[in-house]
Amino acid sequence: MMLQKKSSLLGSVTGLLVVGILSVLSLTACTNPNTPAGHEGYVYEKPRVFGAGGYRATLTGPGNYGVSLWRNQVINIDMRPNTYTEHFKILANDDLNITFDFHAVIAIKPGTVRDVVENYGGEKWYARYVRETFRTFVRDAVQKYDSGDLKTNRENIALEVTEKLRGYLSVTPFNIANIVVGNINYPEIVANAVEKKLAAQQLLSEKETQKDIARKDAEIRVEEAKGIAEAQRIINATLTSNYLQHEAINAQLKMAESPNHTTVYIPVGTNGIPLVKGTQ
């Protein structure tokens, strides 16, 4: 009798333990995978004791997969265009070290999240599949130019890298939106030399301007002298004896009409007209 009671009690306890374990497992196994806006989610089941797990579905954010008793998880991939910046220190064609940045704007094609996760490294797709190839294309393009020609050819460099990278990614889920060359920095000694050269060019330009001004001033003075000489020539040509005597008579008439009576003795010629000496 006692044995039967112990057996029954043991069975009840065992049953409760089993129910409790199953309840805990059920609660801990419930998942609700969700995906934020601008992302696509790769929903997969973690392998259990039995079964292989694997891909379940694709989510387009914002959205969720719903509560599930399975061990479902999600890998969310940002599908929006993002800027990926690479820093470089490269020997130019003239063996001068140049530092600069390269910026690539890359987006992932919609509906390709499963391909990205299973074939291109998932969230690490850029580092695993794009970065080193991108850097190689940049080095190849930059090393064709001397350091002094890089700034004037930055658009050509960006175009060459864009075409090569676009061709490389043409059969992948990735799209190149834009590639831009950032600031190009020369070694300090080169930068100082460039500054000195620009300063010298500016000074030379100022000197040339001063020369032009002096030349114009001299031309103006020459023209003024020519004008004075021409005026004197014309005046001398018109100052005849008769004209001067006429002007002298007019001056005497004005003096006579003046209320201030003044007597002036002037030598006169045989004709009674004041003489003007000095005309030829």
mmCIF file of C-alpha atoms in Angstrom, residues 51-193:
data_model
loop_
_atom_site.group_PDB
_atom_site.id
_atom_site.type_symbol
_atom_site.label_atom_id
_atom_site.label_comp_id
_atom_site.label_asym_id
_atom_site.label_seq_id
_atom_site.Cartn_x
_atom_site.Cartn_y
_atom_site.Cartn_z
ATOM 1 C CA GLY A 51 16.496 19.497 -37.478
ATOM 2 C CA ALA A 52 18.877 21.701 -39.433
ATOM 3 C CA GLY A 53 17.163 25.089 -39.049
ATOM 4 C CA GLY A 54 17.966 27.668 -41.781
ATOM 5 C CA TYR A 55 16.222 30.330 -43.855
ATOM 6 C CA ARG A 56 12.541 30.990 -43.091
ATOM 7 C CA ALA A 57 11.490 34.254 -44.721
ATOM 8 C CA THR A 58 12.379 37.809 -45.705
ATOM 9 C CA LEU A 59 11.070 40.856 -43.854
ATOM 10 C CA THR A 60 10.801 44.342 -45.311
ATOM 11 C CA GLY A 61 10.981 47.008 -42.614
ATOM 12 C CA PRO A 62 9.263 48.254 -40.702
ATOM 13 C CA GLY A 63 7.673 44.920 -39.874
ATOM 14 C CA ASN A 64 7.827 41.816 -37.699
ATOM 15 C CA TYR A 65 7.611 38.096 -38.289
ATOM 16 C CA GLY A 66 5.162 37.438 -35.454
ATOM 17 C CA VAL A 67 5.446 35.432 -32.255
ATOM 18 C CA SER A 68 6.728 31.955 -32.994
ATOM 19 C CA LEU A 69 7.434 28.868 -30.889
ATOM 20 C CA TRP A 70 10.388 28.173 -33.131
ATOM 21 C CA ARG A 71 13.879 29.530 -32.447
ATOM 22 C CA ASN A 72 13.573 32.132 -35.190
ATOM 23 C CA GLN A 73 16.129 34.957 -35.450
ATOM 24 C CA VAL A 74 16.620 37.824 -37.907
ATOM 25 C CA ILE A 75 19.633 39.466 -39.547
ATOM 26 C CA ASN A 76 18.736 43.016 -40.569
ATOM 27 C CA ILE A 77 20.589 44.552 -43.513
ATOM 28 C CA ASP A 78 20.498 48.293 -44.175
ATOM 29 C CA MET A 79 19.357 48.700 -47.789
ATOM 30 C CA ARG A 80 19.693 52.499 -47.917
ATOM 31 C CA PRO A 81 22.587 54.290 -49.658
ATOM 32 C CA ASN A 82 25.502 54.686 -47.265
ATOM 33 C CA THR A 83 28.865 56.435 -47.598
ATOM 34 C CA TYR A 84 31.967 54.289 -47.150
ATOM 35 C CA THR A 85 35.181 56.264 -46.633
ATOM 36 C CA GLU A 86 38.690 54.933 -47.214
ATOM 37 C CA HIS A 87 41.856 56.743 -46.115
ATOM 38 C CA PHE A 88 44.927 56.543 -48.351
ATOM 39 C CA LYS A 89 48.606 57.372 -48.256
ATOM 40 C CA ILE A 90 49.907 56.605 -51.731
ATOM 41 C CA LEU A 91 53.097 57.230 -53.688
ATOM 42 C CA ALA A 92 52.247 59.323 -56.715
ATOM 43 C CA ASN A 93 53.968 58.849 -60.064
ATOM 44 C CA ASP A 94 56.778 61.195 -58.961
ATOM 45 C CA ASP A 95 57.377 59.164 -55.747
ATOM 46 C CA LEU A 96 55.812 61.723 -53.446
ATOM 47 C CA ASN A 97 53.577 60.469 -50.617
ATOM 48 C CA ILE A 98 50.077 61.906 -50.875
ATOM 49 C CA THR A 99 47.319 61.452 -48.287
ATOM 50 C CA PHE A 100 43.634 61.789 -49.122
ATOM 51 C CA ASP A 101 40.170 60.264 -48.633
ATOM 52 C CA PHE A 102 37.926 58.470 -51.104
ATOM 53 C CA HIS A 103 34.164 58.350 -50.508
ATOM 54 C CA ALA A 104 31.908 55.756 -52.156
ATOM 55 C CA VAL A 105 28.120 55.901 -51.854
ATOM 56 C CA ILE A 106 26.772 52.350 -52.206
ATOM 57 C CA ALA A 107 23.260 50.948 -51.844
ATOM 58 C CA ILE A 108 21.900 47.398 -51.849
ATOM 59 C CA LYS A 109 19.272 46.409 -54.414
ATOM 60 C CA PRO A 110 15.820 45.816 -52.867
ATOM 61 C CA GLY A 111 14.759 42.194 -52.439
ATOM 62 C CA THR A 112 18.304 40.807 -52.317
ATOM 63 C CA VAL A 113 18.797 40.344 -48.571
ATOM 64 C CA ARG A 114 18.944 36.527 -48.811
ATOM 65 C CA ASP A 115 21.682 36.749 -51.445
ATOM 66 C CA VAL A 116 23.599 39.281 -49.329
ATOM 67 C CA VAL A 117 23.484 37.097 -46.199
ATOM 68 C CA GLU A 118 24.159 33.736 -47.815
ATOM 69 C CA ASN A 119 26.747 34.774 -50.422
ATOM 70 C CA TYR A 120 28.329 38.103 -49.432
ATOM 71 C CA GLY A 121 28.851 38.014 -45.681
ATOM 72 C CA GLY A 122 25.635 39.549 -44.414
ATOM 73 C CA GLU A 123 26.231 42.686 -42.338
ATOM 74 C CA LYS A 124 29.953 42.553 -43.167
ATOM 75 C CA TRP A 125 29.426 42.521 -46.930
ATOM 76 C CA TYR A 126 31.446 45.725 -47.538
ATOM 77 C CA ALA A 127 34.536 44.583 -45.628
ATOM 78 C CA ARG A 128 34.453 41.069 -47.108
ATOM 79 C CA TYR A 129 33.602 41.776 -50.706
ATOM 80 C CA VAL A 130 34.090 45.456 -51.661
ATOM 81 C CA ARG A 131 36.762 47.222 -49.599
ATOM 82 C CA GLU A 132 40.006 45.723 -50.893
ATOM 83 C CA THR A 133 38.918 45.803 -54.529
ATOM 84 C CA PHE A 134 37.822 49.406 -54.125
ATOM 85 C CA ARG A 135 41.194 50.331 -52.592
ATOM 86 C CA THR A 136 43.071 48.570 -55.405
ATOM 87 C CA PHE A 137 41.174 50.526 -58.067
ATOM 88 C CA VAL A 138 41.971 53.802 -56.273
ATOM 89 C CA ARG A 139 45.704 53.035 -56.045
ATOM 90 C CA ASP A 140 45.869 52.107 -59.731
ATOM 91 C CA ALA A 141 44.154 55.336 -60.766
ATOM 92 C CA VAL A 142 46.151 57.675 -58.501
ATOM 93 C CA GLN A 143 49.611 56.294 -59.277
ATOM 94 C CA LYS A 144 49.283 57.300 -62.934
ATOM 95 C CA TYR A 145 49.648 60.988 -62.046
ATOM 96 C CA ASP A 146 52.399 63.174 -60.635
ATOM 97 C CA SER A 147 51.569 64.712 -57.271
ATOM 98 C CA GLY A 148 51.123 68.184 -58.739
ATOM 99 C CA ASP A 149 48.500 66.927 -61.217
ATOM 100 C CA LEU A 150 46.243 65.114 -58.736
ATOM 101 C CA LYS A 151 44.052 68.053 -57.763
ATOM 102 C CA THR A 152 43.369 69.067 -61.339
ATOM 103 C CA ASN A 153 42.582 65.459 -62.303
ATOM 104 C CA ARG A 154 40.472 64.420 -59.327
ATOM 105 C CA GLU A 155 37.321 64.195 -61.459
ATOM 106 C CA ASN A 156 39.082 61.912 -63.963
ATOM 107 C CA ILE A 157 40.340 59.715 -61.113
ATOM 108 C CA ALA A 158 36.871 59.486 -59.559
ATOM 109 C CA LEU A 159 35.348 58.606 -62.945
ATOM 110 C CA GLU A 160 37.898 55.843 -63.597
ATOM 111 C CA VAL A 161 37.371 54.282 -60.162
ATOM 112 C CA THR A 162 33.577 54.525 -60.536
ATOM 113 C CA GLU A 163 33.586 52.715 -63.884
ATOM 114 C CA LYS A 164 35.856 49.923 -62.622
ATOM 115 C CA LEU A 165 33.952 49.392 -59.375
ATOM 116 C CA ARG A 166 30.584 49.514 -61.140
ATOM 117 C CA GLY A 167 31.779 46.812 -63.538
ATOM 118 C CA TYR A 168 33.059 44.684 -60.644
ATOM 119 C CA LEU A 169 29.713 44.948 -58.798
ATOM 120 C CA SER A 170 27.480 44.619 -61.852
ATOM 121 C CA VAL A 171 26.485 40.984 -61.064
ATOM 122 C CA THR A 172 26.106 41.565 -57.304
ATOM 123 C CA PRO A 173 23.299 43.015 -55.166
ATOM 124 C CA PHE A 174 25.240 46.295 -54.778
ATOM 125 C CA ASN A 175 24.795 49.581 -56.673
ATOM 126 C CA ILE A 176 27.328 52.426 -56.930
ATOM 127 C CA ALA A 177 25.544 55.762 -56.492
ATOM 128 C CA ASN A 178 28.556 58.088 -56.443
ATOM 129 C CA ILE A 179 32.310 58.241 -55.813
ATOM 130 C CA VAL A 180 34.099 61.413 -54.681
ATOM 131 C CA VAL A 181 37.756 62.251 -54.034
ATOM 132 C CA GLY A 182 38.161 64.001 -50.685
ATOM 133 C CA ASN A 183 40.825 66.476 -49.566
ATOM 134 C CA ILE A 184 44.275 65.868 -51.069
ATOM 135 C CA ASN A 185 47.093 66.665 -48.634
ATOM 136 C CA TYR A 186 50.742 67.071 -49.624
ATOM 137 C CA PRO A 187 53.753 66.670 -47.304
ATOM 138 C CA GLU A 188 54.524 69.803 -45.285
ATOM 139 C CA ILE A 189 57.706 70.594 -47.228
ATOM 140 C CA VAL A 190 55.757 70.562 -50.492
ATOM 141 C CA ALA A 191 52.945 72.650 -49.066
ATOM 142 C CA ASN A 192 55.463 75.267 -47.874
ATOM 143 C CA ALA A 193 57.153 75.323 -51.270
#
